Amino acid sequence: MSFLAPAAAALALTLPAIVALYFLRIRRPTRVIPALHLWPNQIRDRQANVPWQRLRFSWLLLLQLLAAAVLVAAAVQPVLPASAGLAAHSIVLLDASAPMQAKDIAPSRFEQARHLVSAMIDELGPQDRMTLIALQATPRIVASGSGDRDAMHRALNALVTSNGSADLSAALALAAGAVRVGEQSRAYLFSDGIVEPMHAAFANGLPFPIEYHRVGVSGENVGLTSLVMRTSAKSRAAYLRVQNFGQQQRSLTVEWRSDAGLIDLRPLNLQAGQAQDLVLPVPDTASTVTARIDGADNFALDDRVTAIARTPRAFKVLLVTPGNVFLEQALRLRTDFQLDVISPAAYRGSTAYAMTVFDRFSPASLPDAPFIMFDPPAGSPLAGGAAVGIGRVRASDAGDPLLTNVSLQDVHVARSQDMSSSRFGRALVTSVQTPLILVRDVPFRQVLAGFDVHESDFPLRIGFPILVQNLSEWMLPPSVPGHSFHPDEPVTIVPESGASSVAVVRPDGSRRQLATGSITTFAETDMLGVYTVEQRVSGKVETSWFSVNLFSEAASQLTPLDRVTLPPARAFPAAQSVHRGFLQIWPWVALVALILVLAEWLAFHRGL
C-alpha cells in the first residue's frame, strides 16, 4: 500500500487534541441546592474533568477517536498497486463531434466516452503522462503531457461537444506532434467511428499504436437532410427531404412554419431506410421558413432545419454573345442575377452592370469591373496565339476553391487559343498544350477562357454550370449568402456600399461586430439556426439572414462502426512495459469514517 498525500498524516495531531478537550474543566454556574446526594451524576462528571484523575471508559471518546483516526487515514489517500496497461505517454482522442450527442446510450455517447476516459485518468501511475485531444472539425489539444490527474479531470469535464464533423486526420497529426522522440506512447480513440475520410498521408506510419474504442449501440434515427428554396415567376416553394436511417418503421409529423407562424402539418409514415421529398408552400411575406419533426428521437440536431426565404440583393449582369444557350442558362441559375442578353453589335458599354460576360467578343475598351471573356477575337488585347488542338483537360490545382465540386475527368476541348504566353493571371484549368482558363484578382476579379464552349463537351457536363456558379460567386459574392451553411463553415460577408456598421446576431442572441469597408469572413457558425446580419446604411438598418443546418447524411446515419481504418503504426518492440497504476481505496475509508461519526451522534443522543 502507498499514499497519495502522505503530508496529510499531520492531521493525526487531532487525536491528542480530542483527548485534551475531553479533560478540560467545564465551567458551570453556581447553584445552591438542599442536598448533594440528589446530584451524584453531576459530582462524578465534575470529578472526571480533573486533569490528573484516572481516565474512565467512555463510548463517546472511543467513537470520536476512531472517527478522527479513520478520517486521517482517508486524508492521506491510501491506494493499492494495480496493473495498468498504459504506456508512459497515453494520447486520448475523444470524439466531440455532432453524432456523439446521440442518446442511444444514456445520457449520451459523449458522456459515456467521457466516463471511460475518466477511468483511464484514474489509472495513471506516478511517472505516466496523458495528452487529451478533442476530435472535432478543428481538433485541439485540451491537455498536453500532464500527469496531474486532477488537472486532467478538470480539462475533461470542461470539454463539450460541437455541432460539426470529426477530422480524424488532423487529430492524428496533432497526436503525432505531441510525441517525443524515443518515447513509449499509445493512442486511444473513443468514438462512434463517424469521422471524415482520412485525407492526410502518414507515409512512415504513426509514432504510436492506436486502439479504437467504439461508443454507441444504435443507428435508429429520422432526420431532415435537405431544405431548398425554389422561386419561379408565379410562386415560391421549399423542397424538404426526410429520411429514416433506422431499421424500424417510423410514424411522425412534419411541422412547417414561417417567421409569421404555423403554415402546415404533414403526417408521414416512413419504412426502414426510406426517404421522402415534400414540396411545401412559402408565403410571399416570409423571411425564414422552418421544418421540424416531432416524436422522441435519439438525435435532435437533424430534427429541425431552417431556410432563408427572402430574395437576396440582385446584381445586374450583362451577357454579350452572338448566341450561347449554355452560358445563358448557367448564369440564370443565380437567383440574385438580373440577366440581360444582347448581341455584340448592340453593346454600348456596361457601366450599369455589376459584371459583364463576353462570348467571342471583345470591346474596344475593357470595363473597369468584373468580367468573364470566352474565346477573345484575334487581334483583341486579350487574344492568345494561334489555335492548337487540346483533347483532355485537367485542373491546374485540384484543391483550388474555384473548382469545388467541379469534375474535369471526362471533359474535352477540341481546340483553344495558345494562352501559354498570356500574362492575364494564374491558370485555373489547363492542358498539356496550353492553359485554358485564367483568373486574376486585380484590378478586379476577372476570368479569361481561350476556347469557344461550343468546341468542347464541357457544357454537357454537370461541372460547367457549377464552375460558372463558383466563378460568379467569387467575382460577385452576395452581401450575405442566403443559402445554408454547415456548422463551423466560414461565411463571407460583403458590406453594402456606404455601410457604417455591420453586426451578426447569432441564434442565441449574442452579437458580433464586424469590420466595414472590406470583405469579412465570419467563422463563429458553430450553432444551428438563423443568423441575422444588420448593416447600417445612410442611417437605416438593413437586415439579411443566413442559416446553419446539420444537413449531413453521414452524421444522421448514426450506426456506430465496429472498425475504423487507421494508419499503421511504426515497428515497436514486441513487449511493452507495464506501468503500475493505483486502485484508490480512500473513498471507502472515508465512508467508514462517516459511519463512525453517525454512530458517535447516536451514542451521544442515547446518553452513553
XYZ file of C-alpha atoms in Angstrom:
608
model
C 0.000 0.000 0.000
C 1.116 3.554 -0.702
C -0.264 7.007 -0.026
C -1.011 9.801 -2.479
C -0.991 12.562 0.160
C 1.326 11.451 2.988
C 1.650 15.035 4.272
C -1.955 14.796 5.436
C -0.749 12.486 8.236
C -0.046 15.681 10.203
C -3.791 15.761 10.849
C -3.174 12.939 13.369
C -2.424 15.715 15.881
C -6.200 15.980 16.251
C -6.202 12.724 18.266
C -4.388 14.045 21.360
C -6.308 17.294 20.923
C -9.589 15.406 21.303
C -8.312 13.725 24.459
C -7.148 17.077 25.835
C -10.510 18.692 25.103
C -12.244 15.770 26.786
C -10.433 16.515 30.078
C -10.888 20.262 30.035
C -12.667 21.500 33.130
C -16.197 22.567 32.328
C -17.216 25.994 33.693
C -20.631 25.768 35.334
C -22.721 28.417 37.083
C -23.016 28.212 40.909
C -26.343 26.938 42.248
C -27.500 26.480 45.843
C -29.153 23.100 46.438
C -30.600 21.493 49.618
C -28.561 18.266 49.434
C -25.615 16.926 47.405
C -26.887 13.341 47.392
C -29.571 14.427 44.902
C -26.878 15.170 42.248
C -24.498 12.126 42.146
C -24.052 12.131 38.353
C -23.028 15.779 38.264
C -20.468 15.205 41.025
C -18.906 12.258 39.129
C -18.819 14.335 35.876
C -17.050 17.163 37.671
C -14.511 14.762 39.085
C -13.898 13.320 35.589
C -12.792 16.727 34.390
C -9.920 16.889 36.826
C -6.777 16.538 34.580
C -4.844 14.346 36.967
C -7.711 11.927 37.635
C -7.587 8.414 36.161
C -9.173 8.117 32.682
C -12.592 6.496 32.784
C -14.070 4.478 29.910
C -16.404 6.448 27.582
C -18.086 5.245 24.396
C -18.244 8.823 23.112
C -14.500 9.313 23.498
C -13.770 5.973 21.852
C -16.027 6.698 18.846
C -14.618 10.210 18.472
C -11.046 8.924 18.441
C -11.913 6.178 15.953
C -13.706 8.623 13.620
C -10.794 11.058 13.749
C -8.249 8.283 13.089
C -10.206 6.959 10.117
C -10.611 10.488 8.706
C -6.853 10.982 8.928
C -6.398 7.650 7.154
C -8.713 8.827 4.373
C -6.890 12.179 4.096
C -3.563 10.531 3.276
C -5.405 8.797 0.370
C -4.222 5.187 0.632
C -4.058 3.275 -2.648
C -3.218 -0.272 -3.627
C -0.933 -1.049 -6.570
C -2.706 -2.373 -9.656
C -1.523 -3.335 -13.099
C -2.464 -0.745 -15.743
C -1.601 -1.391 -19.363
C -0.851 2.271 -20.019
C 2.205 3.466 -21.860
C 4.463 6.151 -20.451
C 2.518 8.626 -22.587
C -1.153 7.946 -23.262
C -2.771 10.001 -26.030
C -6.563 10.099 -25.820
C -8.584 11.225 -28.843
C -12.087 11.945 -27.542
C -14.697 12.390 -30.277
C -16.672 15.578 -29.550
C -18.446 15.881 -32.917
C -22.179 16.101 -33.636
C -23.039 12.357 -33.755
C -21.629 11.932 -30.251
C -24.668 13.851 -28.977
C -26.850 10.836 -29.820
C -28.732 9.466 -26.812
C -28.849 5.770 -27.715
C -26.644 5.425 -24.616
C -27.898 7.327 -21.574
C -27.226 10.153 -21.110
C -25.332 10.388 -24.433
C -22.485 8.821 -26.379
C -20.194 11.666 -25.409
C -20.905 11.301 -21.698
C -20.256 7.562 -21.960
C -16.934 8.219 -23.686
C -16.046 10.841 -21.091
C -16.728 8.289 -18.328
C -14.351 5.811 -19.989
C -11.623 8.441 -20.328
C -12.102 9.453 -16.700
C -11.451 5.863 -15.653
C -8.226 5.909 -17.691
C -7.086 9.061 -15.922
C -7.541 7.329 -12.567
C -5.165 4.568 -13.734
C -2.244 6.951 -14.363
C 0.870 5.963 -12.451
C 3.340 8.361 -10.787
C 5.513 8.627 -13.920
C 2.764 8.416 -16.550
C 1.626 11.298 -18.742
C -1.517 11.842 -20.762
C -2.466 14.122 -23.658
C -6.159 14.759 -24.299
C -7.260 15.808 -27.803
C -10.807 16.891 -28.677
C -11.765 15.317 -32.014
C -13.833 17.941 -33.846
C -13.922 19.749 -37.206
C -10.839 21.593 -35.962
C -9.193 19.270 -33.418
C -7.467 20.866 -30.450
C -5.263 19.724 -27.594
C -7.196 20.093 -24.352
C -4.410 18.925 -22.024
C -0.841 18.207 -23.092
C 1.506 15.674 -21.498
C 0.171 16.073 -17.982
C 0.500 13.609 -15.132
C -1.715 15.632 -12.801
C -4.883 13.594 -12.562
C -6.902 16.423 -11.011
C -5.897 18.757 -13.852
C -6.770 16.095 -16.401
C -10.199 15.584 -14.823
C -10.848 19.339 -14.904
C -9.866 19.546 -18.580
C -12.046 16.542 -19.390
C -15.070 17.928 -17.540
C -14.737 21.286 -19.308
C -14.912 19.675 -22.750
C -18.231 19.998 -24.626
C -19.471 18.637 -27.940
C -19.687 20.630 -31.158
C -22.253 20.502 -33.951
C -19.656 19.842 -36.639
C -17.830 16.831 -38.008
C -14.736 14.980 -36.764
C -11.461 15.463 -38.657
C -9.518 12.364 -37.644
C -6.570 13.112 -39.961
C -5.883 16.459 -38.308
C -6.299 14.936 -34.847
C -3.757 12.196 -35.589
C -1.348 14.818 -36.909
C -1.699 16.704 -33.610
C -1.167 13.485 -31.684
C 1.969 12.637 -33.670
C 3.379 16.075 -32.927
C 2.839 15.591 -29.197
C 5.103 12.523 -29.029
C 8.744 12.959 -28.084
C 11.455 11.118 -29.954
C 12.012 7.655 -28.490
C 9.096 7.985 -26.089
C 6.902 4.991 -25.430
C 3.355 6.079 -26.242
C -0.026 4.670 -27.175
C -3.159 6.353 -28.525
C -6.772 5.598 -27.675
C -9.649 6.688 -29.915
C -13.041 6.945 -28.177
C -15.575 7.478 -30.936
C -18.584 6.079 -32.766
C -16.428 5.891 -35.902
C -18.431 8.555 -37.787
C -15.496 10.674 -38.904
C -14.378 12.456 -42.053
C -12.494 10.311 -44.598
C -8.767 10.255 -43.997
C -7.109 12.953 -46.107
C -3.639 13.071 -44.605
C -0.985 10.575 -45.645
C 1.169 9.060 -42.912
C 3.799 7.505 -45.160
C 6.029 6.440 -42.269
C 3.142 5.367 -40.085
C 2.166 6.760 -36.722
C 4.762 7.015 -33.932
C 2.441 5.025 -31.679
C -0.047 2.147 -31.837
C -3.672 3.210 -31.625
C -6.712 1.478 -30.165
C -10.279 2.172 -31.272
C -12.961 2.031 -28.574
C -16.433 2.071 -30.085
C -19.112 4.168 -28.398
C -22.787 3.783 -29.318
C -25.161 0.904 -29.932
C -27.964 2.003 -32.271
C -28.458 3.759 -35.600
C -32.179 4.425 -35.224
C -32.823 7.984 -36.373
C -35.130 10.058 -38.573
C -33.629 13.275 -39.871
C -34.219 16.245 -42.161
C -31.314 16.200 -44.601
C -32.175 18.919 -47.128
C -34.277 22.079 -47.431
C -34.006 24.027 -50.695
C -35.900 27.139 -51.793
C -37.130 27.404 -55.390
C -38.555 30.652 -56.793
C -40.453 30.962 -60.061
C -42.283 33.846 -61.704
C -45.560 32.795 -60.072
C -44.749 31.168 -56.753
C -42.192 30.118 -54.207
C -41.830 26.636 -52.777
C -39.498 24.697 -50.496
C -38.303 21.153 -51.099
C -37.774 19.185 -47.890
C -36.168 15.756 -47.658
C -36.991 13.444 -44.727
C -35.047 10.195 -44.226
C -35.465 7.221 -41.936
C -31.956 5.929 -41.252
C -33.085 3.204 -38.863
C -34.232 -0.385 -39.225
C -37.744 0.221 -37.906
C -40.836 1.836 -39.379
C -41.496 5.356 -38.056
C -44.623 7.490 -37.969
C -44.141 11.197 -37.437
C -45.482 14.660 -38.194
C -43.642 17.425 -40.058
C -44.382 20.887 -38.716
C -43.897 23.651 -41.322
C -43.590 27.268 -40.108
C -42.531 30.677 -41.332
C -41.441 33.590 -39.187
C -45.117 34.636 -39.202
C -46.462 31.384 -37.712
C -47.641 27.852 -38.472
C -48.235 27.018 -42.163
C -48.901 23.287 -42.340
C -48.714 19.912 -40.561
C -47.850 16.807 -42.629
C -48.167 13.279 -41.201
C -45.605 10.809 -42.565
C -45.104 7.070 -42.362
C -41.565 6.044 -43.306
C -40.409 2.476 -43.769
C -36.921 1.418 -42.670
C -34.327 3.164 -44.824
C -36.959 5.165 -46.735
C -36.580 8.793 -47.813
C -39.403 11.089 -48.863
C -39.410 14.524 -50.509
C -42.066 17.098 -49.639
C -42.998 20.243 -51.570
C -44.106 22.905 -49.110
C -45.597 26.350 -49.801
C -43.727 29.518 -48.860
C -45.722 32.692 -48.150
C -44.700 35.800 -50.076
C -44.162 37.691 -46.830
C -41.936 35.046 -45.220
C -38.328 35.877 -44.439
C -37.427 32.469 -42.970
C -39.097 29.055 -43.006
C -38.557 26.197 -40.566
C -39.345 22.477 -40.700
C -39.453 20.337 -37.567
C -40.311 16.719 -36.894
C -41.934 15.587 -33.679
C -41.582 12.475 -31.578
C -38.863 11.079 -29.350
C -35.566 10.793 -31.157
C -32.040 9.782 -30.204
C -30.546 12.632 -32.218
C -32.006 16.142 -32.043
C -29.627 18.041 -34.333
C -31.316 16.934 -37.568
C -34.904 17.280 -36.322
C -35.125 20.996 -37.153
C -33.898 22.872 -40.247
C -34.267 26.454 -41.425
C -34.024 28.182 -44.817
C -33.949 31.825 -45.841
C -36.991 32.768 -47.914
C -36.154 36.425 -48.527
C -34.814 37.161 -52.035
C -31.193 38.356 -51.792
C -29.876 41.619 -53.221
C -29.968 41.465 -57.019
C -26.976 42.066 -59.330
C -27.396 43.362 -62.860
C -25.356 41.151 -65.215
C -24.877 41.565 -68.964
C -24.191 38.713 -71.398
C -22.823 39.820 -74.763
C -22.987 36.910 -77.211
C -23.967 36.060 -80.769
C -25.921 33.202 -79.220
C -24.892 30.867 -76.401
C -27.638 28.931 -74.627
C -25.164 27.150 -72.354
C -23.768 30.335 -70.849
C -27.171 31.958 -70.548
C -28.706 29.009 -68.675
C -25.696 28.663 -66.362
C -25.888 32.360 -65.416
C -29.636 32.208 -64.776
C -29.063 29.625 -62.030
C -28.124 32.508 -59.756
C -31.441 33.747 -58.393
C -29.856 37.076 -57.439
C -28.820 37.833 -61.045
C -30.890 40.138 -63.258
C -29.504 38.956 -66.589
C -29.671 40.969 -69.808
C -28.602 39.300 -73.080
C -27.559 41.364 -76.136
C -25.643 40.804 -79.357
C -22.130 42.212 -79.869
C -23.490 44.839 -82.312
C -25.780 46.220 -79.601
C -23.046 46.628 -76.997
C -22.522 50.269 -75.909
C -20.717 49.785 -72.625
C -21.518 48.132 -69.314
C -21.199 50.816 -66.669
C -24.682 49.997 -65.346
C -23.824 46.327 -64.787
C -22.007 44.711 -61.879
C -20.487 42.059 -64.182
C -20.252 41.501 -67.941
C -19.765 38.212 -69.775
C -18.242 38.464 -73.273
C -18.657 35.472 -75.579
C -16.449 35.530 -78.710
C -16.411 39.320 -78.498
C -14.038 41.922 -77.070
C -14.954 45.605 -76.819
C -12.569 48.349 -77.839
C -12.313 49.357 -74.191
C -12.488 46.731 -71.463
C -14.727 47.632 -68.488
C -13.168 48.568 -65.176
C -15.283 45.958 -63.443
C -15.509 42.192 -63.108
C -15.918 40.349 -66.405
C -15.672 36.907 -67.979
C -14.410 36.541 -71.537
C -14.664 33.380 -73.668
C -12.629 32.995 -76.878
C -11.464 36.608 -77.458
C -11.272 37.515 -81.197
C -7.874 37.562 -82.864
C -6.214 40.958 -82.594
C -8.044 41.939 -79.401
C -5.987 42.911 -76.303
C -6.561 39.589 -74.519
C -6.297 37.263 -77.532
C -3.761 34.464 -77.408
C -1.662 32.787 -80.059
C -2.697 30.502 -82.898
C -5.250 27.784 -82.162
C -3.904 24.425 -81.025
C -5.583 21.036 -80.599
C -6.248 20.138 -76.984
C -8.078 16.935 -76.074
C -8.364 16.187 -72.338
C -8.209 18.962 -69.767
C -7.146 18.988 -66.116
C -7.113 21.253 -63.080
C -4.044 23.374 -62.521
C -4.606 22.896 -58.780
C -7.153 20.276 -57.757
C -7.526 21.925 -54.354
C -8.459 25.338 -55.757
C -11.729 26.536 -54.116
C -12.972 27.737 -57.513
C -13.061 24.092 -58.627
C -15.095 22.842 -55.681
C -17.464 20.080 -56.885
C -16.229 20.569 -60.481
C -15.232 17.296 -62.151
C -12.951 17.571 -65.195
C -12.429 13.842 -65.599
C -14.419 13.449 -68.860
C -14.059 16.987 -70.217
C -12.501 17.546 -73.650
C -11.754 20.653 -75.686
C -11.302 20.396 -79.444
C -9.079 23.450 -79.805
C -8.125 26.625 -77.980
C -6.002 29.702 -78.443
C -2.460 29.273 -77.212
C -2.522 31.119 -73.879
C 0.885 29.957 -72.662
C 2.379 33.423 -73.129
C -0.592 35.319 -71.659
C 0.069 37.457 -68.598
C -3.573 37.773 -67.714
C -3.379 35.797 -64.459
C -2.913 32.362 -62.952
C -4.130 29.190 -64.664
C -7.252 27.554 -63.253
C -7.942 24.901 -65.934
C -5.113 23.760 -68.189
C -3.974 21.060 -70.613
C -0.741 19.569 -71.809
C -0.553 22.129 -74.630
C -1.675 25.402 -73.007
C -3.613 26.958 -70.131
C -7.334 27.132 -70.926
C -8.942 29.273 -68.195
C -7.066 32.071 -66.430
C -8.198 34.129 -63.442
C -6.901 37.257 -61.724
C -7.762 39.347 -58.661
C -6.546 42.781 -59.785
C -7.583 45.316 -60.840
C -10.862 43.398 -60.480
C -11.731 39.738 -60.251
C -11.819 38.662 -63.891
C -11.768 35.432 -65.936
C -10.353 34.670 -69.393
C -11.064 31.429 -71.306
C -9.163 30.807 -74.559
C -11.705 28.440 -76.164
C -15.263 28.521 -77.502
C -17.581 26.473 -75.273
C -19.253 25.115 -78.441
C -15.955 23.387 -79.332
C -15.984 21.425 -76.086
C -18.147 18.866 -74.353
C -17.747 20.814 -71.117
C -21.248 22.448 -71.338
C -22.735 18.935 -71.476
C -21.175 18.066 -68.103
C -22.610 18.957 -64.698
C -19.315 20.636 -63.864
C -19.906 23.513 -66.300
C -22.800 25.281 -64.502
C -21.079 24.577 -61.193
C -17.899 26.251 -62.448
C -19.865 29.271 -63.703
C -21.582 29.441 -60.298
C -18.258 29.249 -58.443
C -16.675 31.903 -60.645
C -19.637 34.271 -60.389
C -19.811 33.939 -56.610
C -16.071 34.603 -56.416
C -16.411 37.688 -58.640
C -19.717 38.954 -57.203
C -20.193 37.470 -53.770
C -23.624 38.286 -52.350
C -23.569 40.742 -49.477
C -24.936 37.998 -47.238
C -25.252 34.493 -48.750
C -28.816 33.377 -48.274
C -28.148 29.651 -48.501
C -27.493 27.198 -45.691
C -24.045 26.561 -44.248
C -22.648 23.637 -42.301
C -21.582 24.102 -38.660
C -18.153 25.755 -38.345
C -18.180 26.690 -42.059
C -16.933 30.280 -42.612
C -19.340 32.770 -44.201
C -18.139 35.574 -46.486
C -19.964 38.854 -45.866
C -19.553 41.792 -48.248
C -20.657 45.025 -46.553
C -23.088 47.157 -48.542
C -21.657 50.275 -50.128
C -21.658 53.038 -47.548
C -22.307 50.718 -44.589
C -21.148 52.389 -41.369
C -21.537 49.278 -39.202
C -22.023 45.550 -39.718
C -23.081 43.155 -36.957
C -24.061 39.476 -36.828
C -26.621 38.293 -34.269
C -26.192 34.580 -33.532
C -29.114 32.207 -32.796
C -28.557 32.570 -29.035
C -28.877 36.367 -29.277
C -25.161 37.132 -28.853
C -23.877 39.916 -31.090
C -20.623 40.102 -33.059
C -19.437 43.375 -34.577
C -17.620 43.088 -37.936
C -15.281 45.392 -39.803
C -16.745 47.584 -42.540
C -15.343 48.638 -45.890
C -13.909 45.258 -46.892
C -14.915 41.638 -47.379
C -15.180 39.929 -43.985
C -15.150 36.250 -43.058
C -17.404 35.271 -40.177
C -16.356 31.939 -38.668
C -18.407 31.671 -35.445
C -21.029 29.421 -37.041
C -20.927 26.578 -34.526
C -24.601 26.994 -33.528
C -27.529 25.724 -35.594
C -30.258 28.168 -36.590
C -30.717 31.578 -38.191
C -28.022 34.257 -38.092
C -29.135 37.859 -38.599
C -26.834 40.371 -40.325
C -27.576 44.023 -39.571
C -25.960 46.740 -41.693
C -26.459 50.426 -41.039
C -26.546 52.306 -44.346
C -27.428 56.029 -44.537
C -28.906 55.911 -41.043
C -31.152 52.917 -41.782
C -30.647 49.315 -40.667
C -30.783 46.764 -43.486
C -31.411 43.210 -42.288
C -30.495 39.964 -44.007
C -30.081 36.372 -42.882
C -28.223 33.138 -43.408
C -28.808 29.770 -41.775
C -26.690 26.956 -40.364
C -28.051 23.393 -40.518
C -26.507 19.977 -39.991
C -27.508 18.611 -43.456
C -25.154 15.647 -43.224
C -26.349 12.165 -44.103
C -23.081 10.783 -42.737
C -23.813 12.315 -39.323
C -27.512 11.380 -39.354
C -26.582 7.778 -40.166
C -25.862 7.104 -36.516
C -24.884 3.433 -36.699
C -21.535 3.173 -34.871
C -18.741 1.473 -36.790
C -17.153 -1.698 -35.460
C -13.868 -0.824 -37.156
C -12.199 2.391 -38.294
C -9.480 2.457 -40.934
C -6.441 3.893 -39.188
C -2.872 4.484 -40.391
C -0.423 1.760 -39.424
C 1.999 2.224 -36.580
C 5.746 2.045 -36.934
C 7.604 -1.032 -35.710
C 7.611 -1.335 -31.923
C 9.196 -3.826 -29.530
C 7.010 -6.871 -29.024
C 6.921 -6.417 -25.263
C 5.729 -3.141 -23.884
C 6.494 -2.380 -20.287
C 3.545 -2.361 -17.963
C 3.226 0.739 -15.834
C 1.860 0.479 -12.357
C -1.443 2.107 -11.703
C -3.355 2.688 -8.485
C -6.569 1.299 -7.039
C -7.885 4.070 -4.826
C -9.382 2.816 -1.534
C -9.522 6.096 0.387
C -13.191 6.772 -0.592
C -14.171 3.570 1.233
C -12.108 4.629 4.245
C -13.926 7.974 4.233
C -17.245 6.099 4.165
C -16.208 4.155 7.286
C -15.364 7.477 8.956
C -18.813 8.816 8.128
C -20.424 5.713 9.669
C -18.371 6.202 12.856
C -19.455 9.871 13.062
C -23.098 8.791 12.790
C -22.535 6.137 15.475
C -20.991 8.781 17.779
C -24.001 11.037 17.188
C -26.418 8.237 18.096
C -24.364 7.362 21.200
C -24.455 10.985 22.332
C -28.232 11.256 21.980
C -28.730 7.965 23.823
C -26.651 9.218 26.727
C -23.881 6.608 26.531
